[in-house]
Amino acid sequence: MSAPATLDIGALRKVFFPATANEVVALNGIDLEVPAGQFVSIIGSNGSGKSTLLNAVAGTFPVSAGKIVLDGRDVTRQAEHVRSRTIGRVFQDPRAGTAPSMTIEENLAISLLRSKRSSLRRGVTNRRRDVMRAQLARLHMGLEDRLKAGVNKLSGGQRQAMSLLMATIAEPSLLLLDEHTAALDPKVAATIMQLTAAIVAERGLTTLMVTHNMELALRYGDRLIMMHAGRVMLDLDAGQKAALEVGDLIEKFHEVAGEAFAVDRMLLE
Amino acid sequence: MQVIISNALEQGLIYCFMVLGVFLTFRVLDFPDLTVDGSLPLGAAVTGALIVGGHSPLLATAAGVGAGMCAGLVTGFLHLLLKSGESDSTNYGPKLLAGILTMTALYTVNLRVMGRSNIPLLGVETIFEKLGAFLSLTMVGWNLVLVLVALAIVVKYLLDWLLHTEFGLTLLATGDNEQMIRAMGTNTNFTRIVGLAIANGLVALTGSLVAQQQGFADVGMGIGTIVAGLAGVIMGEVIFGMRSISWVLFSVIGGSIVYRFLIAISLRLGIQPTDLKLLTAVLVVVALSIPTVRRKVVRL
């Protein structure tokens, strides 16, 4: 268990397939300071680098240059599984966040173990079952009575709710949400989003949420960041954000994207 | 008839440790591990060489198991060297190659350990004779079957216990959803290597017991182990079901016994022993392709 952390990203660069014909600059000098407990929404078009940014913070791949400082500690070169002890993640695919052929209680037991080293003691204990039931009850999906059910028997929405619970149950210092409602049908997506907001608010989690959905980005979170071509193009605080509507945001988006396009053309000439 | 039944049971129970090992790699870790063709004779070779060298059969058996675990470690490390990224858990190429490399290298190791291609273990004290002397029983027929049943149950419950510990859950998740368990802070490189070591230790235990029961260790005795193991796993799952981990461990032991019964029956029917490997391969192909064929037929 750890307290919400500050996140400092400095001059972060990620180049895929460097020095080949397929070279892609996915992150082109990202500077981002996130105070503890802030909920940041990140929007941007396909290929803008928003998912790459989350994966870089999570440590899925080594970055090309720059720094990632979590809670005052430089984690830039830390292995993914070490960083994962304090970073909670929810992916777009509801199947990604849970182990399908294991039971609900086995999955949750794993998530309860996150911050510590796994021992040769029993994984699913009655004490842990009590914690699981209490947490599952908040989802209002009746899962608290189905602890021994296989996760592959659950619907996409139920699995994503489980993923969210598993990512937050051990109180991570940072929560990364990668379009975690995009693959769900609208009604279920709304439920999961409300649940997310409730959990984040209650625990005061430092959160980065990547989304395609401008309305979600405006409605949730206390800061909005727009990315384009591997850069942060727009950074709005809660006040500025509240004054905007989806239409304004789309306009801003075209402004930003158009400008960047012009800059690219200038560089080419 | 009685002799045929007790013989098939003996074989099924001796080989069930190997089948449990194959289950651990193939099903639990999602790692098709070909090391087993080399680690089975490794267990036999180490045990045989030590017994002939005058060591206690108990120590010789334990050393055989230990050697098998080392073989699993080697495959695990080779896989680390050969795989390119962290996120390619469904890329079986490096997994297969790591196993093939260790298996091939083990052929030399086994010949070196034995000093020749075959060690007879006649007229020396084996673990079965030692146990028989301790229990004042002759370790043949049903007495041997009972002892093997006891050993299988002990190993089954040890595995069952392990897979229900905190570490065991991370082991299960490594094969089930590696991305998730990495995101939960588990070093899957470590869990995979430990799993491979345990699995190959079990396979080597079978090798060690086979050598002591049949009275010789032979460098060629591991050929086809992986296919026979798969046959046992699949038959166990199909015939006895897989409702939970505890249950499926029993199923797999059952599958091993059924497979040895089928072999005994085939031999009774006049099939040549040399034809058995082809038959087993066909059996595995049929069992594995049934779901695919059924889907295709339904679509037509």
PDB file of C-alpha atoms in Angstrom, chain A residues 228-229 231 233 254-269:
ATOM      1  CA  HIS A 228      -0.334  15.244 -31.326  1.00  0.00           C
ATOM      2  CA  ALA A 229       2.664  13.736 -33.114  1.00  0.00           C
ATOM      3  CA  ARG A 231       4.017  16.133 -28.217  1.00  0.00           C
ATOM      4  CA  MET A 233      -0.081  20.415 -27.697  1.00  0.00           C
ATOM      5  CA  HIS A 254      -7.998  21.080 -35.620  1.00  0.00           C
ATOM      6  CA  GLU A 255      -6.043  24.180 -34.659  1.00  0.00           C
ATOM      7  CA  VAL A 256      -3.370  22.102 -32.959  1.00  0.00           C
ATOM      8  CA  ALA A 257      -3.217  19.414 -35.620  1.00  0.00           C
ATOM      9  CA  GLY A 258      -3.200  21.992 -38.425  1.00  0.00           C
ATOM     10  CA  GLU A 259      -0.410  23.967 -36.786  1.00  0.00           C
ATOM     11  CA  ALA A 260       1.670  20.861 -36.255  1.00  0.00           C
ATOM     12  CA  PHE A 261       1.095  19.913 -39.856  1.00  0.00           C
ATOM     13  CA  ALA A 262       2.292  23.349 -40.965  1.00  0.00           C
ATOM     14  CA  VAL A 263       5.396  23.031 -38.776  1.00  0.00           C
ATOM     15  CA  ASP A 264       6.151  19.631 -40.307  1.00  0.00           C
ATOM     16  CA  ARG A 265       5.859  21.099 -43.783  1.00  0.00           C
ATOM     17  CA  MET A 266       8.149  23.950 -42.903  1.00  0.00           C
ATOM     18  CA  LEU A 267      10.735  21.498 -41.610  1.00  0.00           C
ATOM     19  CA  LEU A 268      10.533  19.528 -44.831  1.00  0.00           C
ATOM     20  CA  GLU A 269      11.112  22.628 -46.929  1.00  0.00           C
TER      21      GLU A 269
END
